[in-house]
XYZ file of C-alpha atoms in Angstrom:
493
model
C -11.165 0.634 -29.128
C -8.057 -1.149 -30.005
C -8.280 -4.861 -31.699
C -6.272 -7.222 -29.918
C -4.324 -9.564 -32.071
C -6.420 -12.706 -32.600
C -4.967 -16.617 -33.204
C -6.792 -17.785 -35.980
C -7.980 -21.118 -36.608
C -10.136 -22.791 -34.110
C -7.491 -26.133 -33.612
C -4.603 -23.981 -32.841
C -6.506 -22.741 -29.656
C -8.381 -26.413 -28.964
C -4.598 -27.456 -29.532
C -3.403 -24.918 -26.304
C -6.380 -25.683 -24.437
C -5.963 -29.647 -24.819
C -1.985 -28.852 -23.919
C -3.220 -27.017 -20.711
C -5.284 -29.321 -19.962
C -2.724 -32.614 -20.198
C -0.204 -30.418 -18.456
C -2.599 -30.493 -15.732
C -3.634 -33.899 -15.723
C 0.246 -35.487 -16.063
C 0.956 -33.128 -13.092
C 3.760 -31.972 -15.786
C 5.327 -28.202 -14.239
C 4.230 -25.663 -16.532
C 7.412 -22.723 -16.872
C 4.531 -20.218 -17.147
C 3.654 -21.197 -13.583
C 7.151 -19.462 -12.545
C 7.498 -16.097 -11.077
C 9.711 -14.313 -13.684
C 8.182 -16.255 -16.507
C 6.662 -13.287 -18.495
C 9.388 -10.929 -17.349
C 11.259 -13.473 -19.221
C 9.024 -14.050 -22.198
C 8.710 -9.974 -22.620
C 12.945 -10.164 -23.000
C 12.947 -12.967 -25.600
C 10.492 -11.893 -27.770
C 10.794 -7.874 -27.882
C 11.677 -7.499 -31.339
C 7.646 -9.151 -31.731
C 6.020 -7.388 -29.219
C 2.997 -5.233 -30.801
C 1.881 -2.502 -28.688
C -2.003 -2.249 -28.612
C -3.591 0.069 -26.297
C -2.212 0.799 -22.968
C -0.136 -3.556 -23.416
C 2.458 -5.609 -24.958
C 0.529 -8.516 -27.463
C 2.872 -11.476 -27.509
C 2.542 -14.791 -27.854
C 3.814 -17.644 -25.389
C 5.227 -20.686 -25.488
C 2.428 -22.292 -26.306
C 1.363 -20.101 -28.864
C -1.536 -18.190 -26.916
C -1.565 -14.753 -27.415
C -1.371 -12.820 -24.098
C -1.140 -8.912 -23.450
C 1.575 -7.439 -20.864
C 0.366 -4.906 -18.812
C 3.564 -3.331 -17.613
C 3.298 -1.545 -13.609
C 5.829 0.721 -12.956
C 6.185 0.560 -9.145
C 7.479 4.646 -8.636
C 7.304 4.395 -4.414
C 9.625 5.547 -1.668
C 11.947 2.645 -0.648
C 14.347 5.229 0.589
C 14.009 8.203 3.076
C 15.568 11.831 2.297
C 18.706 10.257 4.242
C 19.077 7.185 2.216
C 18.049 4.825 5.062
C 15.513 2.444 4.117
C 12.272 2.379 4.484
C 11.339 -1.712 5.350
C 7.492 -0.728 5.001
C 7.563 0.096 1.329
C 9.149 -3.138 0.998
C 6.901 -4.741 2.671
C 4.279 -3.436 0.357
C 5.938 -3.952 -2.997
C 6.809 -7.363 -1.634
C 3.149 -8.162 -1.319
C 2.279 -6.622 -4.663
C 5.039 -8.840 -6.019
C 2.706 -11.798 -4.666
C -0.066 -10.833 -6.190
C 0.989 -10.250 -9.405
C 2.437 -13.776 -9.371
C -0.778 -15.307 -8.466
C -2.832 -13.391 -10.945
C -0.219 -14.785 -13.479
C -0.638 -18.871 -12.590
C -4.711 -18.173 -11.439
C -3.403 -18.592 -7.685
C -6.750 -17.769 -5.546
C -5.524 -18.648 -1.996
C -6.043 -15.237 -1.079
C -8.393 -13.443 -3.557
C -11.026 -16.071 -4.839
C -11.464 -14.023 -7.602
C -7.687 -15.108 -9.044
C -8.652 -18.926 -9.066
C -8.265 -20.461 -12.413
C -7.961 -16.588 -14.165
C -4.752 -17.356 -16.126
C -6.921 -19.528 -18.114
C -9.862 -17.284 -18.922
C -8.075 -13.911 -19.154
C -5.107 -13.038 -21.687
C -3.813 -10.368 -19.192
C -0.491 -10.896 -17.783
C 1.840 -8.724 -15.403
C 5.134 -7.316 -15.488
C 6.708 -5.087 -13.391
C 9.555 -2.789 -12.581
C 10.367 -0.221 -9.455
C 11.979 2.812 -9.161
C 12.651 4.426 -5.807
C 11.498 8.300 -5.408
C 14.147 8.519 -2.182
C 11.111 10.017 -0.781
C 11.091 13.299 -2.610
C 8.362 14.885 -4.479
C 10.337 16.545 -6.954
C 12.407 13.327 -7.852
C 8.896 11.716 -8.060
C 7.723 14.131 -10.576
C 10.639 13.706 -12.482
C 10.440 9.704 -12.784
C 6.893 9.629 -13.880
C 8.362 12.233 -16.359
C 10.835 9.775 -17.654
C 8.554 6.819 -17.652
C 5.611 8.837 -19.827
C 8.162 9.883 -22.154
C 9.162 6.440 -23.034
C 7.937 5.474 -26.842
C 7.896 2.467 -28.619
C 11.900 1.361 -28.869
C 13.688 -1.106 -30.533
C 15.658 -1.459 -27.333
C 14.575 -4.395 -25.021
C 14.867 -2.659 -22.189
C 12.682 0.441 -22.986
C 9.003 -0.943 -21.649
C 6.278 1.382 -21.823
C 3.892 1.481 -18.931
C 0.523 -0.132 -19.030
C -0.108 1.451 -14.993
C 1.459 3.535 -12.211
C 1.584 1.888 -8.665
C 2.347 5.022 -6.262
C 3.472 6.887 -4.655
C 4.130 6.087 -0.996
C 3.237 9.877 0.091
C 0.558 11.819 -0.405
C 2.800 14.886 -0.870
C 3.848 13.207 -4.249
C 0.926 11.500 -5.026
C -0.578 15.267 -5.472
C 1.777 15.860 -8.178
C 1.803 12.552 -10.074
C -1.784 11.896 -10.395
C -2.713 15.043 -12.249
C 0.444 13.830 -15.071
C -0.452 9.991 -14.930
C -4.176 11.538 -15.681
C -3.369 13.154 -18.366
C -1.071 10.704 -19.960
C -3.975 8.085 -19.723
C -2.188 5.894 -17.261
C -3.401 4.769 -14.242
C -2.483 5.471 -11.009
C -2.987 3.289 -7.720
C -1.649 3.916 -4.645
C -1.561 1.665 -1.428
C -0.179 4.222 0.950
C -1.450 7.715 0.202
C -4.388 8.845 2.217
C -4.634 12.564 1.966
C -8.233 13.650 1.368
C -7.037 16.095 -1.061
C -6.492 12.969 -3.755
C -10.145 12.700 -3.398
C -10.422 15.270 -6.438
C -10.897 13.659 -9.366
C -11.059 16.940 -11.675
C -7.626 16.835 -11.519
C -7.103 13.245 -10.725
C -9.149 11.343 -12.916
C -6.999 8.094 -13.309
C -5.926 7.954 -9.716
C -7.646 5.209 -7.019
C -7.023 3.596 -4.243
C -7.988 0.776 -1.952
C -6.768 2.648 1.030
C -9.114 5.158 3.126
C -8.635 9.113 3.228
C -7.562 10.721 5.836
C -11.345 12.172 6.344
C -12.104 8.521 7.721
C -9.293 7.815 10.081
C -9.761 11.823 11.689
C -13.743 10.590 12.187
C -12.432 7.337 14.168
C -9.769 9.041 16.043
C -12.134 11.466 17.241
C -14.918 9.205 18.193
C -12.438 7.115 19.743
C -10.908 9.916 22.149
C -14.658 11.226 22.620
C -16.892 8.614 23.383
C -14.042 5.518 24.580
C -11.526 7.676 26.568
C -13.333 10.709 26.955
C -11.790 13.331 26.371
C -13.189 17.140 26.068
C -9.667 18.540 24.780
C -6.762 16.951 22.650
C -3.494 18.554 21.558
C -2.947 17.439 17.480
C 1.125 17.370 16.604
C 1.235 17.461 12.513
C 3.469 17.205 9.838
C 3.092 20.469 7.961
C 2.703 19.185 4.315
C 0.185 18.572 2.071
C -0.749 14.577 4.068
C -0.831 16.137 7.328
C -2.760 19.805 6.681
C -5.535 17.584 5.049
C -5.788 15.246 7.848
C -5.665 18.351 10.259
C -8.647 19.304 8.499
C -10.365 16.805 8.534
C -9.398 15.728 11.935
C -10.880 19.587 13.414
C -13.362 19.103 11.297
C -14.511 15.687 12.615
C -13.885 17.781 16.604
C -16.048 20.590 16.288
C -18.796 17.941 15.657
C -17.792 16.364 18.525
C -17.314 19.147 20.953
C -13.990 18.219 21.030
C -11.599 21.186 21.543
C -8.251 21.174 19.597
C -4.822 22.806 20.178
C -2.194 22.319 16.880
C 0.998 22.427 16.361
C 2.780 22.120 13.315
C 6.428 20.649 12.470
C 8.212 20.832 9.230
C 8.909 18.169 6.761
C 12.592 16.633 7.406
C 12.328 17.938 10.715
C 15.993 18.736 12.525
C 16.305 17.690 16.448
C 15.560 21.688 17.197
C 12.120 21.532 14.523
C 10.810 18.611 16.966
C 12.351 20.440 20.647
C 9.879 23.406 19.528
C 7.270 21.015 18.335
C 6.832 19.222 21.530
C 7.414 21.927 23.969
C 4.225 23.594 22.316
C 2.407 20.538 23.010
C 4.006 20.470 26.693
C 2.841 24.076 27.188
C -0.924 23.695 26.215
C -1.102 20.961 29.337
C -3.472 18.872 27.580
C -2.729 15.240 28.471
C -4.306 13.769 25.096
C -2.284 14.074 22.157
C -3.452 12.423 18.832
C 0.099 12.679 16.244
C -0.264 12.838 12.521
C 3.038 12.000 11.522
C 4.683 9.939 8.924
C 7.050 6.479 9.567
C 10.024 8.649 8.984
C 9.250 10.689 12.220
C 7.079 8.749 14.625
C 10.158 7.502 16.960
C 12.124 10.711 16.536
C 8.990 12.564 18.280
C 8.760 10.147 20.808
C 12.160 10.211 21.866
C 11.846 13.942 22.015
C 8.328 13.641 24.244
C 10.002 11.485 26.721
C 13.011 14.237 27.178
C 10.542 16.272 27.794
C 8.832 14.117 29.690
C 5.284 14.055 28.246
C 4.656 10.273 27.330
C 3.980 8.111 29.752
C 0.936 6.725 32.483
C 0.051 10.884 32.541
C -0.184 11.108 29.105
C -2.655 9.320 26.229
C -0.817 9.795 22.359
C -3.150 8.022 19.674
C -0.951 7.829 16.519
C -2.839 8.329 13.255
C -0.151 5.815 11.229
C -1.646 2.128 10.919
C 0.228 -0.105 12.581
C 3.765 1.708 12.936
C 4.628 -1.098 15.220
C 3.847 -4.503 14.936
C 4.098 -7.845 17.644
C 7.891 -8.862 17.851
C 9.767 -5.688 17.181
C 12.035 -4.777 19.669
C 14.645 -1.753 21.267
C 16.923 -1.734 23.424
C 15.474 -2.033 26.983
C 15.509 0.925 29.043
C 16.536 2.947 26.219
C 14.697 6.352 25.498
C 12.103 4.667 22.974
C 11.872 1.905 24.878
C 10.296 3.488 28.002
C 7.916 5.989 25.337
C 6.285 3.321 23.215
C 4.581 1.828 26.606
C 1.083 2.248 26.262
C 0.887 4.415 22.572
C -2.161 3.928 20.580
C -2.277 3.146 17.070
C -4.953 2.377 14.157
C -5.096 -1.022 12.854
C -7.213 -1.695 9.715
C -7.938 -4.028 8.376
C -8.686 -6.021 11.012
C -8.972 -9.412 9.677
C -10.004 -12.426 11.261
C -7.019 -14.539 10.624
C -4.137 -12.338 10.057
C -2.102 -15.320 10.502
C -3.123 -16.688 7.182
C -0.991 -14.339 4.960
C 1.885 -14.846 6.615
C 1.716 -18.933 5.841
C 0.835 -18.209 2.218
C 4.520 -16.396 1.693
C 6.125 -18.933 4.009
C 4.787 -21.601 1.440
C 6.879 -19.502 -1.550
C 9.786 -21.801 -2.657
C 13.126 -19.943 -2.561
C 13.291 -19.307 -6.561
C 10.244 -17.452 -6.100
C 11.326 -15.309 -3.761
C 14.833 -15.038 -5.253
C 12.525 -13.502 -8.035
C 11.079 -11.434 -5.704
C 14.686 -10.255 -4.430
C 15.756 -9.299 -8.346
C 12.868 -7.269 -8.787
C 13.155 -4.965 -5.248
C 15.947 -2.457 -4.774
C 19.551 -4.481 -3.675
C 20.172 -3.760 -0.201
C 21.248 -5.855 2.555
C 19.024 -4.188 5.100
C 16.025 -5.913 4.148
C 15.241 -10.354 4.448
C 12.686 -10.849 1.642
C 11.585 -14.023 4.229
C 10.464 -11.862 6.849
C 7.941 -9.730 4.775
C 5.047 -8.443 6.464
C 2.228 -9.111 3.573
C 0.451 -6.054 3.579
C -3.259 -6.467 2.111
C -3.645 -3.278 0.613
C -0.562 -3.399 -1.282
C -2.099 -7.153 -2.318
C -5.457 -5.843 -3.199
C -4.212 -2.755 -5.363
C -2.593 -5.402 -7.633
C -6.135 -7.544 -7.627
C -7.986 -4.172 -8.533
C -5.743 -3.861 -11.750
C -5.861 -7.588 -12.460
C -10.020 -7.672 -12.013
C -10.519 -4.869 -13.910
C -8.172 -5.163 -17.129
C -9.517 -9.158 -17.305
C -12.980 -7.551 -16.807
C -12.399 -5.455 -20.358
C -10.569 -8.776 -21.751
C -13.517 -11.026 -21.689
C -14.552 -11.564 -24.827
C -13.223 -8.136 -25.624
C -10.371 -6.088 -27.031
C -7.371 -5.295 -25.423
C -7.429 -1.642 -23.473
C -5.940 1.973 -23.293
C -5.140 3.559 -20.245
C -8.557 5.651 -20.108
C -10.911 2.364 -20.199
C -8.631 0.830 -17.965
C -9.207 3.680 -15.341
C -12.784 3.753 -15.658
C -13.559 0.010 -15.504
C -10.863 0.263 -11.504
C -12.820 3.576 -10.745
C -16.591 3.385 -11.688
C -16.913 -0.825 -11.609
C -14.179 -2.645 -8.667
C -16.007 -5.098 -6.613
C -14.182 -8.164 -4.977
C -13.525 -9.834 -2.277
C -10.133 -8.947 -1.080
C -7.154 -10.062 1.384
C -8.676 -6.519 3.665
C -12.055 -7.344 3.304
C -14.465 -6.508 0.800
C -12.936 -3.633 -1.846
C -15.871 -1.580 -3.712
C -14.144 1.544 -5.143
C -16.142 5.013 -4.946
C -16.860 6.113 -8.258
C -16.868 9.986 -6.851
C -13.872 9.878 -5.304
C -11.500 7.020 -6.668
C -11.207 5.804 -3.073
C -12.532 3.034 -1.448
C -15.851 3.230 0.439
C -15.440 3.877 3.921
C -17.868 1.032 5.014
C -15.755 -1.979 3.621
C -12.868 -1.730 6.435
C -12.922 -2.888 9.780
C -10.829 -0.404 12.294
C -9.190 -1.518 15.549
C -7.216 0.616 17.997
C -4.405 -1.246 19.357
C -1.902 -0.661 22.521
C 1.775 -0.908 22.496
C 3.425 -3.276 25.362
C 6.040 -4.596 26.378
C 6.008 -8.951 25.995
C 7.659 -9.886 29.063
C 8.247 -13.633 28.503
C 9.612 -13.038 24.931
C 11.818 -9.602 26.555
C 15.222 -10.367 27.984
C 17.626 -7.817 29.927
C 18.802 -6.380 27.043
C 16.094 -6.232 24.464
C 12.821 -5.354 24.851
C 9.965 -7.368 22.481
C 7.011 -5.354 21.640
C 3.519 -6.457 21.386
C 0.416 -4.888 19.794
C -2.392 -5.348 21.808
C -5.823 -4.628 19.970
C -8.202 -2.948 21.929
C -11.104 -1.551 20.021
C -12.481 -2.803 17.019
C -14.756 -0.353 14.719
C -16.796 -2.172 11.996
C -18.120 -1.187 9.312
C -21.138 0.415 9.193
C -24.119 2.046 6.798
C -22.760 5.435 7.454
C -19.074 4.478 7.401
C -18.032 5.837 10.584
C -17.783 2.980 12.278
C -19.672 3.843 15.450
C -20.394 -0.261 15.808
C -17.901 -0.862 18.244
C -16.990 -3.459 20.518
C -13.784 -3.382 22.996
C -11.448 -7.022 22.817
């Protein structure tokens, strides 16, 4: 156990809580309540900082003596092209959020955060470092961040926890070395089943669902709602989509549902994706359930509708959540356009007022989300005002937050090992997706704390014009949660 450091004197801390307290009262703007604040405090006082455990002990500017938990954000903001990818943003955007409301005790969106500046000493800082969506350049990062020691450089911050990484095909290699080096790993986007493993991934969690869970609802769905006897399965031929294959044949046979695959290679080239679909075009199966990844989905659709298998004839069911969302658009008539009409596509959570998220980050004043800006990677691709908050990437924060204050109370300060085991064997909250309860087995959230909806892509004629084309997302099924986590209590909207 490590001793965290420890104001003496009873006044001095009636003196901070009194000064809390009056700030408070007098309505008087506390600087602590500012996103940046202990970004800003960590720079100032770096030649104090003591490291204990797996944080920073400093004291503020009121003399209260805090620990900095430092979360290196290693994700994917970039494809293997360079373009962007808006979704990570999107995600780190949202995590951005939460760590500012764990900071000022914000609980608009996770009760659990009301008031918890005041009776925990744990405070976040942050940092991101785009992977350009390659697992080797992943690997290497998380190298580079372990390897960091204690420096009398300000800039050289140690990690108190890893946030990543956007794919599963990286995630497989950083959790085993973030496991080892006694940090922890969360990841908001990773589903592969394989992660499940915690022999070799013993500090890794999530507060996502495997890919085991969204195979069982895709094949309930296309048995028992649409139907279907036989479905043709296109797949990304990695390590996230031969684990959801599995488990997606796996769920079938159960089902009596009979299966025809066909694989296509990571960074696919226009010819990878011809071959790919005219498989699926030869087997004549009308159902086609796709387990591809954002960088792909629209360059197999365009391909299906060359080929002319998308359409009224045709049901695809994409395993992605939520690839599109209401109010994106194309150009109308144009080759995705016409192959988006009428695609399925998983939507968890499903939350009863989605709407709510999006007016807590239009509330954000504009030097909090100039904060937010500083902190991303610079591009002008990307509006921090139009973020889509994404719970999951909210709730991973609130996991760390929970747990760390959880060890605090009363408490020392932690390492990286009882950090891990208080997210893993002892998460329980009330989150922006619903209730979060962790699986000690498998580091991944239960299955029965989501609630699934299938949705339909359309076109919104009244917002459409003759050039553009506004897409809606139409939910159509809604799976909830049940004893056995499958989700067979369904009801159609």
């Amino acid at each position: 156990m490590h001793s965290k450091v420890v104001t003496t004197g009873c006044l001095i801390a009636a003196a901070v809580i009194l000064a809390n307290e009056m700030t408070n009262v007098l309505g008087i703007e506390d600087p602590r309540d500012e996103a940046g604040y202990y970004d800003k405090l960590r720079r100032e006082k770096w030649q104090t900082i003591r490291r204990v455990g797996n944080v920073d002990v400093v004291e503020d500017d009121s003399g209260r003596t805090l620990g900095l938990c430092h979360l290196v954000n290693l994700n994917a903001f970039t494809d293997s092209e360079g373009a962007i990818r808006p979704v990570e943003y999107d995600h780190s955007a949202s995590a951005l959020l939460a760590m500012h409301h764990f900071n000022t005790g914000d609980g608009s969106i996770v009760p659990a955060f009301d008031g918890i500046n005041q009776r925990c000493d744990v405070r976040f800082t942050t940092e991101v470092i785009d992977t350009g969506s390659s697992e080797f350049t992943s690997l290497r990062r998380l190298a580079d961040v372990v390897a960091r020691k204690d420096s009398k450089e300000a800039a050289v911050i140690r990690p108190c926890a890893i946030l990543g990484n956007s794919l599963s095909a990286s995630s497989i290699l950083t959790a085993p070395l973030s496991s080892v080096q006694g940090l922890p790993q969360l990841s908001w986007f990773s589903s592969s089943s394989d992660l499940n493993d915690r022999r070799v991934n013993s500090h890794f969690a999530r507060v996502i669902l495997s890919t085991d869970v969204v195979s069982q609802l895709g094949v309930r769905y296309l048995v028992d709602v649409v139907g279907y006897t036989h479905c043709a399965v296109i797949y990304l031929n990695d390590n996230f989509g031969n684990s959801h294959l599995r488990s997606f044949v796996d769920a079938a046979v159960q089902s009596n549902l009979t299966v025809e695959s066909v694989p296509f290679p990571p960074r696919p080239s226009q010819e990878d994706l011809r071959i790919a679909i005219e498989s699926i075009a030869a087997t004549q199966i009308r159902c086609v359930f796709a387990i591809v990844t954002v960088a792909d989905h629209e360059k197999i659709l365009e391909e299906a509708f060359r080929q002319n298998i998308v359409g009224p004839d045709y049901f695809w069911l994409m395993s992605n959540n939520r690839l599109w969302v209401s109010g994106d658009t194309y150009e109308r008539g144009s080759a995705l356009d016409l192959a988006v009409q009428g695609v399925g596509q998983f939507h968890h959570p499903v939350l009863d007022n989605e709407d709510f998220l999006r007016e807590i980050w239009d509330g954000l004043d504009d030097d909090t989300l100039d904060y937010f800006t500083s902190i991303l990677p610079e591009t002008d691709e990307f509006s921090i005002n139009q973020t889509k908050v994404r719970p999951f990437a909210y709730d991973t924060i609130a996991t760390i937050g929970l747990a760390a204050c959880n060890i605090t109370n009363g408490a020392d300060f932690f390492d990286g090992d009882e950090l891990a085991e208080k997210i893993i064997g002892n998460t329980s909250f009330r989150g922006s997706s619903g209730p979060v309860v962790i699986n000690p087995a498998t580091g991944t959230r239960f299955v029965n704390s989501v609630t699934f909806g299938i949705e339909f892509v359309t076109r919104n004629e009244e917002l459409s014009s003759d050039d553009t084309s506004v897409l809606e997302a139409v939910l159509s099924t809604v799976f909830k949660p049940n004893e056995d986590g499958t989700g067979s209590d369904r009801k159609s909207t």
